[in-house]
Tab-separated table of C-alpha atoms and ligand atoms in Angstrom:
chain	number	residue	atom	x	y	z
A	1	MET	CA	20.002	-0.187	16.642
A	2	VAL	CA	22.109	2.557	15.375
A	3	ILE	CA	22.749	5.014	18.093
A	4	VAL	CA	22.360	8.563	17.149
A	5	ASN	CA	25.241	11.074	17.806
A	6	VAL	CA	23.198	13.305	19.823
A	7	SER	CA	26.066	15.766	20.196
A	8	ARG	CA	24.631	17.927	17.227
A	9	MET	CA	21.189	17.925	18.476
A	10	SER	CA	19.997	19.658	21.698
A	11	ILE	CA	16.737	20.373	23.544
A	12	THR	CA	17.715	24.137	23.334
A	13	GLN	CA	17.948	23.940	19.715
A	14	SER	CA	14.811	25.465	17.499
A	15	LEU	CA	12.849	23.645	15.200
A	16	ARG	CA	14.678	25.090	12.317
A	17	GLU	CA	18.035	23.940	14.091
A	18	LEU	CA	16.751	20.583	14.802
A	19	ILE	CA	16.202	19.919	10.969
A	20	SER	CA	19.549	21.519	9.912
A	21	HIS	CA	21.564	19.518	12.729
A	22	CYS	CA	19.744	16.266	11.970
A	23	ALA	CA	21.679	13.529	10.313
A	24	LEU	CA	18.691	12.808	8.152
A	25	GLN	CA	17.681	14.423	4.898
A	26	ALA	CA	15.661	17.389	5.459
A	27	ASN	CA	12.647	16.216	3.973
A	28	GLU	CA	12.486	12.900	6.252
A	29	ALA	CA	13.381	15.163	9.331
A	30	ARG	CA	10.626	17.389	8.561
A	31	ILE	CA	8.084	14.275	8.298
A	32	LEU	CA	9.153	13.233	11.523
A	33	LEU	CA	9.092	16.614	13.270
A	34	ALA	CA	5.573	17.242	11.871
A	35	HIS	CA	4.465	13.989	13.342
A	36	LEU	CA	5.704	15.134	16.732
A	37	LEU	CA	4.202	18.569	16.719
A	38	GLU	CA	0.687	16.987	15.786
A	39	LYS	CA	1.250	14.231	18.579
A	40	HIS	CA	2.518	16.622	21.215
A	41	TYR	CA	1.176	19.893	20.482
A	42	GLN	CA	-1.701	19.205	18.222
A	43	LEU	CA	0.048	21.672	15.670
A	44	PRO	CA	-0.433	21.292	11.800
A	45	ARG	CA	2.637	20.599	9.671
A	46	SER	CA	2.690	24.460	8.629
A	47	ALA	CA	4.315	25.133	12.062
A	48	LEU	CA	7.569	23.890	10.913
A	49	LEU	CA	7.662	27.230	9.078
A	50	SER	CA	5.424	29.575	11.039
A	51	ARG	CA	6.883	28.609	14.524
A	52	ASP	CA	10.222	27.446	13.321
A	53	ASP	CA	11.764	29.094	16.453
A	54	MET	CA	9.939	26.828	18.732
A	55	HIS	CA	11.591	24.286	21.011
A	56	LEU	CA	10.515	20.950	22.133
A	57	ASN	CA	9.650	19.921	25.727
A	58	GLU	CA	11.778	16.952	27.174
A	59	GLN	CA	9.412	14.363	26.240
A	60	ALA	CA	9.024	15.279	22.572
A	61	PHE	CA	12.875	15.825	22.352
A	62	GLU	CA	13.362	12.336	23.787
A	63	GLU	CA	10.842	10.930	21.063
A	64	TRP	CA	12.507	12.960	18.630
A	65	GLY	CA	15.894	11.132	19.005
A	66	SER	CA	14.185	7.658	19.224
A	67	LEU	CA	12.518	8.390	15.963
A	68	VAL	CA	15.611	9.673	14.347
A	69	SER	CA	17.723	6.605	15.362
A	70	ARG	CA	14.896	4.352	14.140
A	71	ARG	CA	15.109	5.799	10.446
A	72	ILE	CA	18.863	5.738	10.449
A	73	SER	CA	18.515	2.258	11.189
A	74	GLY	CA	16.660	1.958	7.871
A	75	GLU	CA	13.089	1.601	9.272
A	76	PRO	CA	10.704	2.802	6.595
A	77	ILE	CA	9.137	6.058	7.631
A	78	ALA	CA	5.539	4.610	7.400
A	79	TYR	CA	6.315	2.089	9.978
A	80	ILE	CA	7.681	4.775	12.300
A	81	LEU	CA	4.651	6.682	11.937
A	82	GLY	CA	2.273	3.703	11.725
A	83	LYS	CA	0.314	5.332	8.731
A	84	LYS	CA	0.400	6.075	5.090
A	85	GLY	CA	-1.755	8.135	2.738
A	86	PHE	CA	-2.829	6.431	-0.392
A	87	HIS	CA	-5.264	7.729	-3.109
A	88	ASN	CA	-8.032	9.301	-1.136
A	89	ILE	CA	-7.460	7.732	2.413
A	90	GLU	CA	-4.814	7.239	4.991
A	91	LEU	CA	-4.372	3.573	6.347
A	92	GLN	CA	-2.773	2.613	9.453
A	93	VAL	CA	0.401	0.230	8.617
A	94	GLY	CA	2.654	-1.852	10.652
A	95	PRO	CA	5.366	-4.687	9.865
A	96	GLY	CA	2.998	-7.298	9.047
A	97	VAL	CA	1.749	-5.335	5.846
A	98	LEU	CA	3.161	-4.033	2.600
A	99	ILE	CA	3.396	-0.397	2.617
A	100	PRO	CA	1.061	0.949	-0.062
A	101	ARG	CA	2.874	2.118	-2.996
A	102	PRO	CA	1.875	5.223	-5.136
A	103	GLU	CA	1.949	3.154	-8.447
A	104	THR	CA	-0.923	0.851	-7.105
A	105	GLU	CA	-3.116	3.875	-7.309
A	106	LEU	CA	-3.330	2.778	-11.010
A	107	LEU	CA	-5.531	-0.376	-10.154
A	108	VAL	CA	-7.780	1.877	-8.111
A	109	GLU	CA	-8.382	4.214	-10.886
A	110	ILE	CA	-8.718	1.040	-13.433
A	111	ALA	CA	-11.361	-0.181	-11.058
A	112	LEU	CA	-13.189	3.181	-10.395
A	113	ALA	CA	-13.483	3.872	-14.301
A	114	GLU	CA	-15.113	0.602	-14.653
A	115	ILE	CA	-17.540	0.921	-11.873
A	116	THR	CA	-18.521	4.540	-13.036
A	117	LYS	CA	-18.832	3.031	-16.627
A	118	LEU	CA	-21.501	0.359	-15.186
A	119	ASN	CA	-23.356	2.837	-13.275
A	120	LYS	CA	-24.901	0.505	-11.090
A	121	PRO	CA	-24.269	-1.417	-7.988
A	122	THR	CA	-21.027	-3.124	-8.528
A	123	LYS	CA	-19.338	-6.360	-6.889
A	124	VAL	CA	-15.549	-6.051	-6.478
A	125	LEU	CA	-13.177	-8.558	-5.479
A	126	ASP	CA	-9.601	-7.564	-4.172
A	127	LEU	CA	-7.327	-10.710	-3.967
A	128	GLY	CA	-4.132	-10.025	-1.439
A	129	THR	CA	-5.578	-6.970	0.197
A	130	GLY	CA	-2.624	-6.085	2.579
A	131	SER	CA	-3.767	-3.278	4.955
A	132	GLY	CA	-6.804	-3.094	2.748
A	133	THR	CA	-5.182	-0.581	0.310
A	134	ILE	CA	-7.269	-1.046	-2.828
A	135	ALA	CA	-10.437	-2.347	-1.369
A	136	LEU	CA	-10.835	0.538	0.983
A	137	SER	CA	-9.831	2.990	-1.528
A	138	ILE	CA	-12.611	1.872	-3.987
A	139	ALA	CA	-15.201	1.720	-1.333
A	140	SER	CA	-14.403	5.029	-0.196
A	141	ALA	CA	-14.773	6.454	-3.641
A	142	ALA	CA	-17.595	4.594	-4.816
A	143	PRO	CA	-20.236	3.987	-2.187
A	144	TYR	CA	-22.234	1.882	-4.356
A	145	ALA	CA	-19.533	-0.736	-4.959
A	146	SER	CA	-19.502	-3.815	-2.548
A	147	VAL	CA	-16.208	-5.193	-1.874
A	148	ILE	CA	-14.746	-8.514	-0.917
A	149	ALA	CA	-11.071	-8.464	0.163
A	150	THR	CA	-8.928	-11.526	0.929
A	151	ASP	CA	-5.593	-12.105	1.972
A	152	GLN	CA	-3.790	-15.509	3.444
A	153	SER	CA	-2.262	-13.486	6.265
A	154	ALA	CA	-4.196	-13.155	9.410
A	155	GLU	CA	-1.876	-10.276	10.638
A	156	ALA	CA	-2.584	-8.274	7.381
A	157	LEU	CA	-6.227	-8.913	7.592
A	158	SER	CA	-6.275	-7.925	11.113
A	159	ILE	CA	-4.833	-4.472	10.093
A	160	ALA	CA	-7.123	-4.051	7.261
A	161	ARG	CA	-10.210	-4.764	9.459
A	162	GLN	CA	-8.957	-2.151	11.684
A	163	ASN	CA	-8.842	0.166	8.706
A	164	GLY	CA	-12.271	-0.684	7.622
A	165	GLU	CA	-13.553	0.420	11.012
A	166	ILE	CA	-11.515	3.554	11.432
A	167	LEU	CA	-12.746	4.675	7.632
A	168	ASN	CA	-16.160	3.766	8.596
A	169	LEU	CA	-16.211	1.343	5.528
A	170	GLY	CA	-16.799	-1.910	7.492
A	171	ASP	CA	-20.179	-2.443	6.047
A	172	GLN	CA	-19.069	-2.041	2.349
A	173	VAL	CA	-15.905	-4.197	2.639
A	174	GLN	CA	-15.828	-7.905	3.858
A	175	PHE	CA	-12.444	-9.131	4.763
A	176	LEU	CA	-11.762	-13.162	4.191
A	177	GLN	CA	-8.990	-15.118	4.851
A	178	GLY	CA	-7.588	-17.640	2.519
A	179	SER	CA	-5.316	-18.419	-0.546
A	180	TRP	CA	-6.405	-16.236	-3.260
A	181	TYR	CA	-9.925	-17.419	-4.571
A	182	GLU	CA	-10.175	-20.122	-2.109
A	183	ALA	CA	-11.339	-17.512	0.711
A	184	ILE	CA	-14.552	-17.097	-1.175
A	185	ASP	CA	-17.942	-18.502	-1.971
A	186	GLN	CA	-17.009	-20.546	-4.765
A	187	LYS	CA	-20.248	-19.654	-6.604
A	188	SER	CA	-19.585	-15.878	-6.467
A	189	HIS	CA	-19.272	-13.937	-9.396
A	190	PHE	CA	-17.978	-10.238	-9.693
A	191	ASP	CA	-17.931	-7.599	-12.049
A	192	VAL	CA	-14.425	-6.125	-11.047
A	193	ILE	CA	-11.455	-8.447	-9.855
A	194	ILE	CA	-8.519	-6.449	-8.862
A	195	SER	CA	-4.939	-7.658	-7.507
A	196	ASN	CA	-1.616	-6.559	-6.597
A	197	PRO	CA	0.054	-9.865	-5.746
A	198	PRO	CA	3.758	-10.578	-4.821
A	199	TYR	CA	5.521	-10.635	-7.958
A	200	ILE	CA	9.204	-9.835	-7.067
A	201	VAL	CA	11.672	-12.588	-8.150
A	202	ASP	CA	12.989	-14.500	-5.182
A	203	GLN	CA	16.650	-13.753	-6.076
A	204	ASP	CA	16.006	-10.119	-6.584
A	205	PRO	CA	18.788	-8.155	-4.777
A	206	HIS	CA	15.857	-5.141	-3.832
A	207	LEU	CA	14.611	-7.806	-1.108
A	208	SER	CA	17.528	-7.371	0.821
A	209	GLN	CA	17.829	-3.241	0.390
A	210	GLY	CA	15.952	-0.325	1.657
A	211	ASP	CA	12.377	-0.345	2.917
A	212	LEU	CA	11.864	-3.747	1.428
A	213	ARG	CA	14.046	-5.554	4.165
A	214	PHE	CA	11.347	-4.663	7.023
A	215	GLU	CA	8.339	-5.612	4.695
A	216	PRO	CA	6.948	-9.277	4.995
A	217	ALA	CA	8.689	-11.359	2.438
A	218	SER	CA	5.288	-13.027	1.610
A	219	ALA	CA	3.819	-10.012	0.345
A	220	LEU	CA	6.750	-9.055	-1.833
A	221	THR	CA	7.849	-12.016	-3.691
A	222	ASP	CA	6.239	-15.563	-4.699
A	223	PHE	CA	9.554	-17.231	-3.926
A	224	GLY	CA	10.210	-18.217	-7.480
A	225	ASN	CA	10.143	-16.726	-11.027
A	226	GLY	CA	7.630	-13.629	-9.914
A	227	LEU	CA	4.976	-14.575	-12.086
A	228	SER	CA	3.240	-17.908	-10.329
A	229	CYS	CA	0.745	-15.754	-8.106
A	230	LEU	CA	-0.059	-13.797	-11.153
A	231	GLN	CA	-0.565	-16.952	-13.237
A	232	GLU	CA	-2.924	-18.733	-10.542
A	233	ILE	CA	-4.937	-15.266	-10.284
A	234	ILE	CA	-5.523	-14.724	-14.054
A	235	SER	CA	-6.123	-18.379	-14.936
A	236	ASN	CA	-8.923	-18.865	-12.211
A	237	ALA	CA	-10.438	-15.354	-13.001
A	238	ASP	CA	-12.955	-16.676	-15.758
A	239	ARG	CA	-14.748	-18.848	-13.207
A	240	PHE	CA	-15.223	-15.839	-10.753
A	241	LEU	CA	-16.094	-12.947	-13.531
A	242	LYS	CA	-19.451	-12.051	-14.669
A	243	PRO	CA	-19.779	-12.270	-18.343
A	244	GLY	CA	-17.964	-9.092	-19.609
A	245	GLY	CA	-16.541	-8.598	-16.387
A	246	LEU	CA	-12.992	-6.927	-15.804
A	247	ILE	CA	-9.673	-8.253	-14.185
A	248	ALA	CA	-6.815	-5.981	-13.737
A	249	VAL	CA	-3.439	-6.870	-12.057
A	250	GLU	CA	-0.331	-5.105	-10.997
A	251	HIS	CA	2.948	-6.601	-12.051
A	252	GLY	CA	6.757	-5.863	-12.368
A	253	PHE	CA	8.058	-3.081	-14.817
A	254	ASP	CA	9.431	-5.954	-16.910
A	255	GLN	CA	6.518	-8.572	-16.766
A	256	SER	CA	4.086	-6.942	-19.013
A	257	LYS	CA	4.523	-9.346	-21.923
A	258	ALA	CA	4.521	-12.278	-19.679
A	259	VAL	CA	1.186	-11.095	-17.960
A	260	VAL	CA	-0.482	-10.164	-21.544
A	261	ASP	CA	0.660	-13.666	-22.664
A	262	LEU	CA	-1.148	-15.336	-19.780
A	263	MET	CA	-4.210	-13.184	-20.107
A	264	LYS	CA	-4.401	-14.264	-24.046
A	265	ILE	CA	-3.896	-18.086	-22.895
A	266	VAL	CA	-6.783	-18.104	-20.881
A	267	GLY	CA	-8.832	-16.333	-23.552
A	268	LEU	CA	-9.530	-13.054	-21.888
A	269	LEU	CA	-10.605	-10.273	-24.359
A	270	ASP	CA	-9.679	-6.430	-24.404
A	271	ILE	CA	-6.339	-7.068	-22.986
A	272	GLN	CA	-4.913	-3.515	-22.202
A	273	VAL	CA	-1.580	-2.410	-20.725
A	274	HIS	CA	-1.507	0.481	-18.297
A	275	LEU	CA	1.373	2.793	-17.546
A	276	ASP	CA	2.217	4.152	-13.983
A	277	LEU	CA	3.245	7.788	-13.712
A	278	ALA	CA	7.031	6.908	-14.265
A	279	GLY	CA	6.071	5.721	-17.696
A	280	HIS	CA	6.431	1.888	-16.777
A	281	CYS	CA	3.982	-0.951	-17.857
A	282	ARG	CA	2.743	-1.598	-14.330
A	283	ALA	CA	-0.586	-3.252	-14.869
A	284	ALA	CA	-2.517	-5.157	-17.413
A	285	SER	CA	-6.309	-5.810	-17.671
A	286	GLY	CA	-8.744	-8.087	-19.491
A	287	ARG	CA	-12.135	-8.971	-19.904
A	288	LYS	CA	-14.281	-12.373	-19.676
A	289	ILE	CA	-16.435	-13.160	-22.760
A	290	PRO	CA	-19.404	-11.175	-22.555
B	1	SAM	C1	2.085	-6.938	-3.092
B	1	SAM	S1	1.198	-7.135	-1.221
B	1	SAM	C2	-0.152	-6.050	-1.763
B	1	SAM	C3	-1.108	-5.490	-0.707
B	1	SAM	C4	-2.006	-4.472	-0.994
B	1	SAM	N1	-3.046	-4.914	-1.951
B	1	SAM	C5	-1.340	-3.464	-1.511
B	1	SAM	O1	-1.370	-3.034	-2.737
B	1	SAM	O2	-0.873	-2.575	-0.778
B	1	SAM	C6	0.508	-8.833	-1.759
B	1	SAM	C7	-0.498	-9.360	-0.696
B	1	SAM	O3	-0.886	-10.559	-1.071
B	1	SAM	C8	-0.724	-11.481	0.072
B	1	SAM	N2	-0.588	-12.833	-0.288
B	1	SAM	C9	0.319	-13.370	-0.562
B	1	SAM	N3	0.176	-14.802	-1.115
B	1	SAM	C10	-1.268	-14.982	-0.810
B	1	SAM	C11	-2.143	-16.012	-1.272
B	1	SAM	N4	-1.608	-17.275	-1.579
B	1	SAM	N5	-3.374	-15.798	-0.958
B	1	SAM	C12	-3.864	-14.550	-0.546
B	1	SAM	N6	-3.065	-13.556	-0.320
B	1	SAM	C13	-1.861	-13.659	-0.622
B	1	SAM	C14	0.234	-10.858	0.923
B	1	SAM	O4	-0.146	-11.354	2.241
B	1	SAM	C15	0.209	-9.357	0.685
B	1	SAM	O5	-0.940	-8.790	1.616
């Protein structure tokens, strides 16, 4: 734990001064202060501007020091706050689950476009759901979709179920534990299968840097060449898709060709590559023969 040099931070300082004297970047200091304003004073984030001459009470100031220390130690902001916004919902997160990434919203959009096109009650399978990220976003935006979400991690599923209850989507999303398709009824068929599996190569130096150091390794890497989970998910999709059904997976920016090849090998049709907002090939989709 890094001890924050509090000599530059004092309880006599206003919100404005706390931000400017903070060792963190101003945008991160603002996020943490906004959290404290909401928690201790039920004030909205806009109070950082409208009441920037305000002072924190003793309890809030003590917590401010602790939050700043945790962030300086490298702990991800989402774990410090215990929540992360994703697509149209807010998810509770903790060290047992991957922090939802903005690029994963692409998979949600692909699924929602398919659900809209089908225009009927739709069955969706989310493999490796983590905090319930994709499953709950789809359920929230498409009330006529029923979603099964699986994960092998009991800790992740516990957080996902909690999120389902908080978002009041418990009836629409069923969470099951097991490895990929093993968790589900082997006779079930889906209109859409979605997955953001671990796809980072085990030797990737990013695993020991930044936020990734704090996230579960089993959510990030397959402890191999990065393609083994994708291969297992794609090669078994045919058994669990309805005729004409769609599978879409997220992958690394440099894995597009390998993933498209995997889809071709198993005979999927209408294979498409999808770009994220940074312009990287980030997802691939294909269809079972109608
Ligand atoms: C990259 S994370 C994605 C989490 C979530 N879907 C998201 O996008 O935020 C991969 C997830 O797959 C889960 N996972 C890893 N291996 C698995 C397996 N063999 N079977 C099922 N889930 C697995 C991990 O526990 C983790 O929650």
